[in-house]
Amino acid sequence: MGKYDYLIVGAGLFGATCANLLSKKGKKILIIDKRDNIGGNVYTECIEGINVHKYGAHIFHTSYDDVWEYVNNFATFNRFTNSPIAIYKNEVYNLPFNMNTFSKIWKDVYTPEDALRHIEEEKQEIKTNPKNLEEQAISLVGRTIYEKLIKEYTEKQWGKNCNELPAFIIKRLPVRFTYDNNYFNDKYQGIPIGGYTKLVEAMLDGIEIRLNTDFFNNKDEYLNMADKIIYTGALDEYYNYKLGKLEYRSLRFDTKILDKVNYQGNAVVNYTGNEVDYTRVIEHKHFEFDSTSPKTVITFEYPSNYEDSMEKYYTVNDDKNNQLAEAYKKLSEKENKVIFGGRLAEYKYYDMDDVIKAAMDLCENI
Ligand code: FAD
Ligand code: UDP
């Protein structure tokens, strides 16, 4: 018998939710993380009085009542609604694709019928079911929008041509025939006041945490330390890549403190053309409504190929990688002591609420 009921590898949202719910069930938990911070990718750090999203901007949105109720136990959420803008060749467009976007793209568009007329006409070039992201995008919004707002952005983001990428990536974005710039369709949305770190700290209150601790540095010792392991690290790494390496996409963040109150007037500005290498610029203070800082903190987000020792930000869920992930999942299902969960261990493009929901479901069945 181990010293702990559960060892949880990774203090991101999957690990933190499991730690919180299992400790409420009376289980003795140790949670470890190789980073020097809790929260995984949602970690925020206070700089100049502003909560900076260190591993990429995170907007919480969900339609699950139970997940919304659960996270509200640990933080109060503000009324932030994500309404990014896109800049292409010095013109500003609203996202997601909605009547504001359509009327800017086509000068004769005033009504939904006007917009539909253009889109119906432009999508005629796609004759069969969309097989890839390019065909999917054109059949959703037509070629003009595809070329100005999707093609180059997506190719920067993924480092692949749009006709080689899976269609599902673009289906995440709403297409709306109303003048509504809300990026999400979900029932609830907001940013935890005080930052995500405060939220995860509250989830992990009273739980033993060891940071700067890599599971693989002492795998056998950790496996013997607890009766069960919940592993949220990379699936292929757990098996020492014995079936081959899964593909990931990484990011580089260039963060600057500026001596001005307001740099771009919006939290998220996407640069959809390929004349710059970054995809978006985040101005963190606009996620909050109470900032009195005379300065501002901005982050340029550069997509990058994944190389060893970089962070694995995105899984690449094309057919080839999904097949390899399935082969690893067959191995992981045979484990009787180790449970795999979260974005990296399930090799899945998961939003925060889905990760929390999956962890809640797991803990309910334990
Ligand atoms: P992670 O947060 O990755 O946590 C896993 C943890 O395990 C990490 O802390 C890691 O250090 C640790 N770990 C890994 N291997 C080991 C090891 N060997 N030993 C010890 N520790 C280890 N979702 C939204 O809902 N809204 C958004 O706006 C949004 N924006 C995003 C923006 C970006 C740039 C990215 C990359 C993702 C975004 N997401 C967003 C998705 C969101 O980040 C994830 O859903 C969520 O953070 C996943 O939680 P997790 O616990 O599965 O993984
Ligand atoms: N996308 C785009 N143009 C934009 C924003 C997004 O073409 O201005 C596409 C791109 O392919 C991206 C996908 O939509 O990978 C999903 O975008 P989202 O903002 O949901 O991505 P994430 O926040 O996960 O990076």
GROMACS .gro file of C-alpha atoms and ligand atoms in nm:
model
  444
    1MET     CA    1   0.000   0.000   0.000
    2GLY     CA    2   0.131   0.346  -0.086
    3LYS     CA    3   0.155   0.644   0.142
    4TYR     CA    4  -0.109   0.829  -0.058
    5ASP     CA    5  -0.441   0.717  -0.201
    6TYR     CA    6  -0.375   0.920  -0.516
    7LEU     CA    7  -0.066   1.069  -0.672
    8ILE     CA    8  -0.172   1.328  -0.929
    9VAL     CA    9   0.081   1.417  -1.196
   10GLY     CA   10   0.013   1.772  -1.317
   11ALA     CA   11  -0.145   2.066  -1.134
   12GLY     CA   12  -0.341   2.193  -1.435
   13LEU     CA   13  -0.721   2.204  -1.432
   14PHE     CA   14  -0.765   1.828  -1.474
   15GLY     CA   15  -0.527   1.748  -1.189
   16ALA     CA   16  -0.656   2.027  -0.964
   17THR     CA   17  -1.022   1.924  -1.012
   18CYS     CA   18  -0.939   1.561  -0.928
   19ALA     CA   19  -0.731   1.666  -0.627
   20ASN     CA   20  -1.012   1.885  -0.497
   21LEU     CA   21  -1.293   1.634  -0.547
   22LEU     CA   22  -1.102   1.330  -0.424
   23SER     CA   23  -0.978   1.506  -0.112
   24LYS     CA   24  -1.341   1.598  -0.040
   25LYS     CA   25  -1.409   1.223  -0.053
   26GLY     CA   26  -1.148   1.178   0.220
   27LYS     CA   27  -0.866   1.056  -0.004
   28LYS     CA   28  -0.506   1.142   0.079
   29ILE     CA   29  -0.355   1.320  -0.220
   30LEU     CA   30  -0.014   1.430  -0.341
   31ILE     CA   31  -0.007   1.648  -0.651
   32ILE     CA   32   0.320   1.711  -0.836
   33ASP     CA   33   0.411   1.935  -1.127
   34LYS     CA   34   0.735   1.976  -1.317
   35ARG     CA   35   0.672   2.349  -1.356
   36ASP     CA   36   0.734   2.595  -1.075
   37ASN     CA   37   0.369   2.700  -1.079
   38ILE     CA   38   0.028   2.545  -1.026
   39GLY     CA   39  -0.255   2.586  -1.278
   40GLY     CA   40  -0.084   2.436  -1.583
   41ASN     CA   41  -0.163   2.652  -1.885
   42VAL     CA   42  -0.418   2.870  -1.708
   43TYR     CA   43  -0.158   3.011  -1.467
   44THR     CA   44  -0.168   3.390  -1.429
   45GLU     CA   45   0.102   3.609  -1.276
   46CYS     CA   46   0.049   3.960  -1.141
   47ILE     CA   47   0.271   4.214  -1.323
   48GLU     CA   48   0.223   4.590  -1.268
   49GLY     CA   49  -0.106   4.509  -1.091
   50ILE     CA   50  -0.236   4.321  -1.399
   51ASN     CA   51  -0.306   3.945  -1.409
   52VAL     CA   52  -0.095   3.825  -1.701
   53HIS     CA   53  -0.196   3.498  -1.871
   54LYS     CA   54   0.153   3.348  -1.890
   55TYR     CA   55   0.077   3.049  -2.113
   56GLY     CA   56  -0.173   3.211  -2.348
   57ALA     CA   57  -0.499   3.401  -2.300
   58HIS     CA   58  -0.773   3.198  -2.133
   59ILE     CA   59  -1.140   3.292  -2.140
   60PHE     CA   60  -1.367   3.067  -1.940
   61HIS     CA   61  -1.690   2.974  -2.117
   62THR     CA   62  -1.928   2.687  -2.061
   63SER     CA   63  -2.282   2.563  -2.107
   64TYR     CA   64  -2.253   2.302  -1.830
   65ASP     CA   65  -2.451   2.423  -1.526
   66ASP     CA   66  -2.261   2.190  -1.292
   67VAL     CA   67  -1.918   2.309  -1.412
   68TRP     CA   68  -2.019   2.675  -1.379
   69GLU     CA   69  -2.155   2.614  -1.029
   70TYR     CA   70  -1.838   2.423  -0.937
   71VAL     CA   71  -1.587   2.689  -1.051
   72ASN     CA   72  -1.791   2.961  -0.880
   73ASN     CA   73  -1.712   2.793  -0.547
   74PHE     CA   74  -1.351   2.905  -0.588
   75ALA     CA   75  -1.371   3.247  -0.756
   76THR     CA   76  -1.609   3.517  -0.864
   77PHE     CA   77  -1.616   3.562  -1.239
   78ASN     CA   78  -1.637   3.901  -1.406
   79ARG     CA   79  -1.859   3.983  -1.706
   80PHE     CA   80  -1.584   3.958  -1.969
   81THR     CA   81  -1.718   3.859  -2.312
   82ASN     CA   82  -1.460   3.769  -2.570
   83SER     CA   83  -1.500   3.994  -2.876
   84PRO     CA   84  -1.169   3.976  -3.058
   85ILE     CA   85  -1.098   4.188  -3.361
   86ALA     CA   86  -0.896   4.086  -3.663
   87ILE     CA   87  -0.657   4.313  -3.851
   88TYR     CA   88  -0.587   4.228  -4.215
   89LYS     CA   89  -0.394   4.470  -4.440
   90ASN     CA   90  -0.469   4.769  -4.210
   91GLU     CA   91  -0.844   4.702  -4.199
   92VAL     CA   92  -1.027   4.605  -3.879
   93TYR     CA   93  -1.288   4.327  -3.884
   94ASN     CA   94  -1.507   4.185  -3.609
   95LEU     CA   95  -1.489   3.822  -3.504
   96PRO     CA   96  -1.639   3.569  -3.490
   97PHE     CA   97  -1.791   3.578  -3.838
   98ASN     CA   98  -2.112   3.776  -3.794
   99MET     CA   99  -2.312   4.058  -3.952
  100ASN     CA  100  -2.050   4.316  -3.847
  101THR     CA  101  -1.785   4.115  -4.035
  102PHE     CA  102  -2.004   4.057  -4.341
  103SER     CA  103  -2.105   4.422  -4.376
  104LYS     CA  104  -1.739   4.528  -4.361
  105ILE     CA  105  -1.630   4.265  -4.614
  106TRP     CA  106  -1.910   4.330  -4.865
  107LYS     CA  107  -2.012   4.695  -4.890
  108ASP     CA  108  -2.368   4.611  -5.007
  109VAL     CA  109  -2.451   4.398  -4.702
  110TYR     CA  110  -2.703   4.536  -4.453
  111THR     CA  111  -2.929   4.240  -4.377
  112PRO     CA  112  -2.876   3.867  -4.313
  113GLU     CA  113  -3.027   3.798  -4.656
  114ASP     CA  114  -2.762   4.018  -4.820
  115ALA     CA  115  -2.486   3.828  -4.639
  116LEU     CA  116  -2.632   3.487  -4.719
  117ARG     CA  117  -2.656   3.581  -5.088
  118HIS     CA  118  -2.279   3.645  -5.099
  119ILE     CA  119  -2.190   3.335  -4.899
  120GLU     CA  120  -2.421   3.107  -5.100
  121GLU     CA  121  -2.268   3.236  -5.421
  122GLU     CA  122  -1.909   3.196  -5.302
  123LYS     CA  123  -1.953   2.852  -5.151
  124GLN     CA  124  -2.071   2.706  -5.484
  125GLU     CA  125  -1.709   2.611  -5.560
  126ILE     CA  126  -1.729   2.339  -5.290
  127LYS     CA  127  -1.926   2.063  -5.455
  128THR     CA  128  -1.884   1.774  -5.208
  129ASN     CA  129  -1.867   1.733  -4.831
  130PRO     CA  130  -1.573   1.941  -4.702
  131LYS     CA  131  -1.268   1.719  -4.669
  132ASN     CA  132  -1.030   1.962  -4.505
  133LEU     CA  133  -1.015   2.301  -4.330
  134GLU     CA  134  -0.999   2.501  -4.654
  135GLU     CA  135  -1.313   2.342  -4.798
  136GLN     CA  136  -1.489   2.363  -4.463
  137ALA     CA  137  -1.406   2.734  -4.426
  138ILE     CA  138  -1.518   2.823  -4.779
  139SER     CA  139  -1.843   2.634  -4.735
  140LEU     CA  140  -1.909   2.819  -4.408
  141VAL     CA  141  -1.824   3.177  -4.504
  142GLY     CA  142  -1.708   3.187  -4.868
  143ARG     CA  143  -1.369   3.247  -5.028
  144THR     CA  144  -1.336   3.622  -4.957
  145ILE     CA  145  -1.350   3.578  -4.580
  146TYR     CA  146  -1.143   3.260  -4.604
  147GLU     CA  147  -0.863   3.453  -4.777
  148LYS     CA  148  -0.871   3.761  -4.551
  149LEU     CA  149  -0.943   3.616  -4.209
  150ILE     CA  150  -0.869   3.243  -4.209
  151LYS     CA  151  -0.610   3.115  -4.456
  152GLU     CA  152  -0.292   3.293  -4.351
  153TYR     CA  153  -0.381   3.299  -3.979
  154THR     CA  154  -0.445   2.924  -3.979
  155GLU     CA  155  -0.130   2.848  -4.175
  156LYS     CA  156   0.078   3.054  -3.926
  157GLN     CA  157  -0.098   2.885  -3.636
  158TRP     CA  158  -0.052   2.526  -3.751
  159GLY     CA  159   0.248   2.548  -3.984
  160LYS     CA  160   0.054   2.350  -4.247
  161ASN     CA  161  -0.154   2.431  -4.554
  162CYS     CA  162  -0.525   2.465  -4.489
  163ASN     CA  163  -0.596   2.184  -4.733
  164GLU     CA  164  -0.391   1.948  -4.514
  165LEU     CA  165  -0.567   2.040  -4.187
  166PRO     CA  166  -0.875   1.874  -4.036
  167ALA     CA  167  -1.206   2.055  -4.087
  168PHE     CA  168  -1.308   2.042  -3.718
  169ILE     CA  169  -1.061   2.318  -3.619
  170ILE     CA  170  -1.262   2.587  -3.796
  171LYS     CA  171  -1.599   2.448  -3.689
  172ARG     CA  172  -1.515   2.571  -3.339
  173LEU     CA  173  -1.587   2.929  -3.448
  174PRO     CA  174  -1.949   3.048  -3.462
  175VAL     CA  175  -2.093   3.190  -3.786
  176ARG     CA  176  -2.382   3.419  -3.701
  177PHE     CA  177  -2.632   3.621  -3.898
  178THR     CA  178  -2.682   3.873  -3.617
  179TYR     CA  179  -2.475   4.177  -3.521
  180ASP     CA  180  -2.320   3.994  -3.224
  181ASN     CA  181  -1.943   3.992  -3.164
  182ASN     CA  182  -1.945   3.739  -2.879
  183TYR     CA  183  -1.684   3.476  -2.974
  184PHE     CA  184  -1.866   3.199  -2.786
  185ASN     CA  185  -2.219   3.061  -2.792
  186ASP     CA  186  -2.204   2.933  -2.436
  187LYS     CA  187  -2.448   3.016  -2.159
  188TYR     CA  188  -2.179   3.136  -1.915
  189GLN     CA  189  -1.856   3.327  -1.971
  190GLY     CA  190  -1.607   3.533  -1.771
  191ILE     CA  191  -1.263   3.564  -1.617
  192PRO     CA  192  -1.200   3.479  -1.250
  193ILE     CA  193  -1.150   3.803  -1.059
  194GLY     CA  194  -0.797   3.800  -0.919
  195GLY     CA  195  -0.674   3.562  -1.191
  196TYR     CA  196  -0.679   3.187  -1.258
  197THR     CA  197  -0.395   3.120  -1.015
  198LYS     CA  198  -0.615   3.234  -0.728
  199LEU     CA  199  -0.889   3.000  -0.850
  200VAL     CA  200  -0.656   2.699  -0.867
  201GLU     CA  201  -0.501   2.789  -0.528
  202ALA     CA  202  -0.849   2.773  -0.378
  203MET     CA  203  -0.910   2.434  -0.545
  204LEU     CA  204  -0.586   2.300  -0.400
  205ASP     CA  205  -0.633   2.446  -0.053
  206GLY     CA  206  -0.508   2.197   0.209
  207ILE     CA  207  -0.362   1.956  -0.050
  208GLU     CA  208   0.006   1.857  -0.051
  209ILE     CA  209   0.176   1.999  -0.362
  210ARG     CA  210   0.532   1.951  -0.487
  211LEU     CA  211   0.643   2.181  -0.769
  212ASN     CA  212   0.959   2.151  -0.983
  213THR     CA  213   0.900   1.776  -0.963
  214ASP     CA  214   0.909   1.570  -1.281
  215PHE     CA  215   0.732   1.235  -1.259
  216PHE     CA  216   0.983   1.077  -1.498
  217ASN     CA  217   1.280   1.164  -1.280
  218ASN     CA  218   1.158   0.902  -1.030
  219LYS     CA  219   0.884   0.715  -1.212
  220ASP     CA  220   0.913   0.386  -1.018
  221GLU     CA  221   0.927   0.559  -0.682
  222TYR     CA  222   0.617   0.764  -0.765
  223LEU     CA  223   0.432   0.460  -0.893
  224ASN     CA  224   0.488   0.293  -0.554
  225MET     CA  225   0.399   0.597  -0.351
  226ALA     CA  226   0.025   0.580  -0.405
  227ASP     CA  227  -0.248   0.325  -0.462
  228LYS     CA  228  -0.357   0.503  -0.779
  229ILE     CA  229  -0.197   0.755  -1.013
  230ILE     CA  230  -0.381   1.019  -1.214
  231TYR     CA  231  -0.150   1.117  -1.496
  232THR     CA  232  -0.211   1.439  -1.694
  233GLY     CA  233   0.123   1.462  -1.877
  234ALA     CA  234   0.184   1.368  -2.242
  235LEU     CA  235   0.052   1.027  -2.349
  236ASP     CA  236   0.349   0.930  -2.569
  237GLU     CA  237   0.602   1.044  -2.306
  238TYR     CA  238   0.449   0.808  -2.049
  239TYR     CA  239   0.540   0.517  -2.277
  240ASN     CA  240   0.879   0.662  -2.358
  241TYR     CA  241   0.764   0.716  -2.719
  242LYS     CA  242   0.785   0.343  -2.788
  243LEU     CA  243   0.521   0.354  -3.064
  244GLY     CA  244   0.656   0.681  -3.207
  245LYS     CA  245   0.626   1.050  -3.125
  246LEU     CA  246   0.293   1.232  -3.135
  247GLU     CA  247   0.298   1.573  -3.299
  248TYR     CA  248   0.245   1.895  -3.103
  249ARG     CA  249   0.240   2.263  -3.183
  250SER     CA  250   0.419   2.505  -2.956
  251LEU     CA  251   0.405   2.880  -2.896
  252ARG     CA  252   0.651   3.154  -2.806
  253PHE     CA  253   0.525   3.443  -2.600
  254ASP     CA  254   0.695   3.782  -2.616
  255THR     CA  255   0.563   3.993  -2.326
  256LYS     CA  256   0.629   4.366  -2.290
  257ILE     CA  257   0.541   4.620  -2.022
  258LEU     CA  258   0.447   4.952  -2.185
  259ASP     CA  259   0.444   5.292  -2.024
  260LYS     CA  260   0.094   5.371  -2.148
  261VAL     CA  261  -0.255   5.311  -2.018
  262ASN     CA  262  -0.410   5.153  -2.326
  263TYR     CA  263  -0.225   4.997  -2.621
  264GLN     CA  264  -0.485   4.837  -2.848
  265GLY     CA  265  -0.824   4.895  -2.685
  266ASN     CA  266  -0.916   4.527  -2.676
  267ALA     CA  267  -0.799   4.214  -2.494
  268VAL     CA  268  -0.742   4.011  -2.813
  269VAL     CA  269  -0.636   4.139  -3.155
  270ASN     CA  270  -0.572   3.876  -3.424
  271TYR     CA  271  -0.333   3.952  -3.708
  272THR     CA  272  -0.471   3.740  -3.988
  273GLY     CA  273  -0.216   3.823  -4.258
  274ASN     CA  274   0.124   3.662  -4.305
  275GLU     CA  275   0.324   3.990  -4.314
  276VAL     CA  276   0.377   3.939  -3.938
  277ASP     CA  277   0.476   3.608  -3.777
  278TYR     CA  278   0.261   3.647  -3.466
  279THR     CA  279  -0.104   3.544  -3.471
  280ARG     CA  280  -0.239   3.761  -3.193
  281VAL     CA  281  -0.156   4.034  -2.947
  282ILE     CA  282  -0.306   4.010  -2.600
  283GLU     CA  283  -0.349   4.317  -2.379
  284HIS     CA  284  -0.406   4.155  -2.043
  285LYS     CA  285  -0.560   4.446  -1.852
  286HIS     CA  286  -0.867   4.437  -2.079
  287PHE     CA  287  -0.965   4.099  -1.933
  288GLU     CA  288  -1.041   4.288  -1.614
  289PHE     CA  289  -1.259   4.587  -1.541
  290ASP     CA  290  -1.096   4.724  -1.228
  291SER     CA  291  -0.740   4.792  -1.344
  292THR     CA  292  -0.599   5.123  -1.226
  293SER     CA  293  -0.249   5.050  -1.354
  294PRO     CA  294  -0.090   5.343  -1.540
  295LYS     CA  295   0.100   5.081  -1.745
  296THR     CA  296  -0.010   4.797  -1.969
  297VAL     CA  297   0.124   4.449  -2.039
  298ILE     CA  298   0.097   4.304  -2.389
  299THR     CA  299   0.197   3.965  -2.528
  300PHE     CA  300   0.278   3.878  -2.889
  301GLU     CA  301   0.192   3.514  -2.957
  302TYR     CA  302   0.416   3.337  -3.209
  303PRO     CA  303   0.322   2.982  -3.315
  304SER     CA  304   0.620   2.753  -3.346
  305ASN     CA  305   0.718   2.399  -3.435
  306TYR     CA  306   0.748   2.179  -3.129
  307GLU     CA  307   1.096   2.072  -3.032
  308ASP     CA  308   1.212   1.875  -2.727
  309SER     CA  309   1.203   2.079  -2.404
  310MET     CA  310   0.941   2.321  -2.540
  311GLU     CA  311   0.587   2.331  -2.400
  312LYS     CA  312   0.333   2.114  -2.580
  313TYR     CA  313   0.055   2.368  -2.627
  314TYR     CA  314  -0.159   2.211  -2.895
  315THR     CA  315  -0.216   1.853  -2.999
  316VAL     CA  316  -0.229   1.802  -3.377
  317ASN     CA  317  -0.543   1.594  -3.423
  318ASP     CA  318  -0.510   1.492  -3.786
  319ASP     CA  319  -0.575   1.132  -3.893
  320LYS     CA  320  -0.213   1.024  -3.866
  321ASN     CA  321  -0.169   1.151  -3.510
  322ASN     CA  322  -0.514   1.038  -3.399
  323GLN     CA  323  -0.430   0.684  -3.510
  324LEU     CA  324  -0.106   0.686  -3.315
  325ALA     CA  325  -0.284   0.832  -3.011
  326GLU     CA  326  -0.542   0.552  -3.037
  327ALA     CA  327  -0.263   0.293  -3.026
  328TYR     CA  328  -0.122   0.455  -2.710
  329LYS     CA  329  -0.473   0.475  -2.561
  330LYS     CA  330  -0.508   0.097  -2.609
  331LEU     CA  331  -0.198   0.059  -2.390
  332SER     CA  332  -0.323   0.308  -2.133
  333GLU     CA  333  -0.657   0.127  -2.101
  334LYS     CA  334  -0.469  -0.184  -1.987
  335GLU     CA  335  -0.309  -0.004  -1.692
  336ASN     CA  336  -0.477  -0.096  -1.367
  337LYS     CA  337  -0.307   0.159  -1.145
  338VAL     CA  338  -0.274   0.463  -1.371
  339ILE     CA  339  -0.564   0.676  -1.498
  340PHE     CA  340  -0.493   0.909  -1.792
  341GLY     CA  341  -0.678   1.241  -1.813
  342GLY     CA  342  -0.664   1.592  -1.955
  343ARG     CA  343  -0.544   1.757  -2.272
  344LEU     CA  344  -0.202   1.595  -2.301
  345ALA     CA  345  -0.281   1.249  -2.164
  346GLU     CA  346  -0.591   1.212  -2.383
  347TYR     CA  347  -0.428   1.393  -2.678
  348LYS     CA  348  -0.735   1.608  -2.725
  349TYR     CA  349  -0.809   1.975  -2.817
  350TYR     CA  350  -0.998   2.031  -2.490
  351ASP     CA  351  -1.143   2.358  -2.356
  352MET     CA  352  -1.118   2.430  -1.984
  353ASP     CA  353  -1.479   2.347  -1.908
  354ASP     CA  354  -1.457   2.011  -2.089
  355VAL     CA  355  -1.144   1.927  -1.893
  356ILE     CA  356  -1.317   2.008  -1.564
  357LYS     CA  357  -1.628   1.817  -1.671
  358ALA     CA  358  -1.420   1.509  -1.761
  359ALA     CA  359  -1.240   1.525  -1.423
  360MET     CA  360  -1.575   1.564  -1.241
  361ASP     CA  361  -1.714   1.259  -1.422
  362LEU     CA  362  -1.405   1.057  -1.341
  363CYS     CA  363  -1.418   1.144  -0.971
  364GLU     CA  364  -1.789   1.072  -0.950
  365ASN     CA  365  -1.722   0.718  -1.070
  366ILE     CA  366  -1.435   0.657  -0.830
  367FAD     P1  367  -0.237   2.147  -1.859
  367FAD     O1  368  -0.288   2.279  -1.822
  367FAD     O2  369  -0.140   2.137  -1.971
  367FAD     O3  370  -0.172   2.083  -1.729
  367FAD     C1  371  -0.089   1.968  -1.731
  367FAD     C2  372   0.017   1.986  -1.625
  367FAD     O4  373   0.092   1.865  -1.615
  367FAD     C3  374   0.115   2.098  -1.658
  367FAD     O5  375   0.121   2.190  -1.553
  367FAD     C4  376   0.248   2.024  -1.677
  367FAD     O6  377   0.359   2.098  -1.631
  367FAD     C5  378   0.227   1.899  -1.592
  367FAD     N1  379   0.311   1.787  -1.632
  367FAD     C6  380   0.324   1.735  -1.756
  367FAD     N2  381   0.415   1.635  -1.754
  367FAD     C7  382   0.457   1.623  -1.628
  367FAD     C8  383   0.553   1.538  -1.564
  367FAD     N3  384   0.623   1.447  -1.633
  367FAD     N4  385   0.575   1.553  -1.432
  367FAD     C9  386   0.508   1.650  -1.361
  367FAD     N5  387   0.419   1.732  -1.417
  367FAD    C10  388   0.393   1.719  -1.548
  367FAD     N6  389  -0.953   2.678  -2.305
  367FAD    C11  390  -1.065   2.753  -2.285
  367FAD     O7  391  -1.167   2.700  -2.235
  367FAD     N7  392  -1.067   2.888  -2.314
  367FAD    C12  393  -0.959   2.951  -2.367
  367FAD     O8  394  -0.964   3.072  -2.393
  367FAD    C13  395  -0.840   2.874  -2.391
  367FAD     N8  396  -0.731   2.933  -2.443
  367FAD    C14  397  -0.620   2.859  -2.465
  367FAD    C15  398  -0.508   2.923  -2.519
  367FAD    C16  399  -0.392   2.850  -2.542
  367FAD    C17  400  -0.272   2.920  -2.601
  367FAD    C18  401  -0.389   2.711  -2.512
  367FAD    C19  402  -0.265   2.630  -2.539
  367FAD    C20  403  -0.499   2.647  -2.458
  367FAD    C21  404  -0.616   2.720  -2.434
  367FAD     N9  405  -0.728   2.659  -2.377
  367FAD    C22  406  -0.842   2.735  -2.357
  367FAD    C23  407  -0.727   2.518  -2.335
  367FAD    C24  408  -0.687   2.503  -2.187
  367FAD     O9  409  -0.556   2.551  -2.169
  367FAD    C25  410  -0.695   2.355  -2.146
  367FAD    O10  411  -0.826   2.307  -2.164
  367FAD    C26  412  -0.658   2.326  -2.000
  367FAD    O11  413  -0.560   2.410  -1.950
  367FAD    C27  414  -0.611   2.183  -1.991
  367FAD    O12  415  -0.583   2.145  -1.859
  367FAD     P2  416  -0.497   2.015  -1.832
  367FAD    O13  417  -0.491   1.997  -1.684
  367FAD    O14  418  -0.549   1.901  -1.913
  367FAD    O15  419  -0.354   2.045  -1.895
  368UDP     N1  420  -0.902   3.113  -3.684
  368UDP     C1  421  -0.885   3.189  -3.799
  368UDP     N2  422  -0.878   3.325  -3.788
  368UDP     C2  423  -0.887   3.389  -3.671
  368UDP     C3  424  -0.906   3.311  -3.553
  368UDP     C4  425  -0.913   3.174  -3.563
  368UDP     O1  426  -0.875   3.134  -3.907
  368UDP     O2  427  -0.879   3.513  -3.668
  368UDP     C5  428  -0.907   2.966  -3.698
  368UDP     C6  429  -0.769   2.904  -3.684
  368UDP     O3  430  -0.764   2.793  -3.771
  368UDP     C7  431  -0.769   2.855  -3.541
  368UDP     C8  432  -0.914   2.813  -3.523
  368UDP     O4  433  -0.989   2.909  -3.598
  368UDP     O5  434  -0.679   2.749  -3.521
  368UDP     C9  435  -0.962   2.809  -3.379
  368UDP     O6  436  -0.948   2.938  -3.325
  368UDP     P1  437  -0.953   2.964  -3.170
  368UDP     O7  438  -0.945   3.110  -3.148
  368UDP     O8  439  -1.069   2.888  -3.114
  368UDP     O9  440  -0.818   2.893  -3.127
  368UDP     P2  441  -0.735   2.880  -2.994
  368UDP    O10  442  -0.783   2.987  -2.900
  368UDP    O11  443  -0.761   2.741  -2.948
  368UDP    O12  444  -0.597   2.903  -3.042
   0.00000   0.00000   0.00000
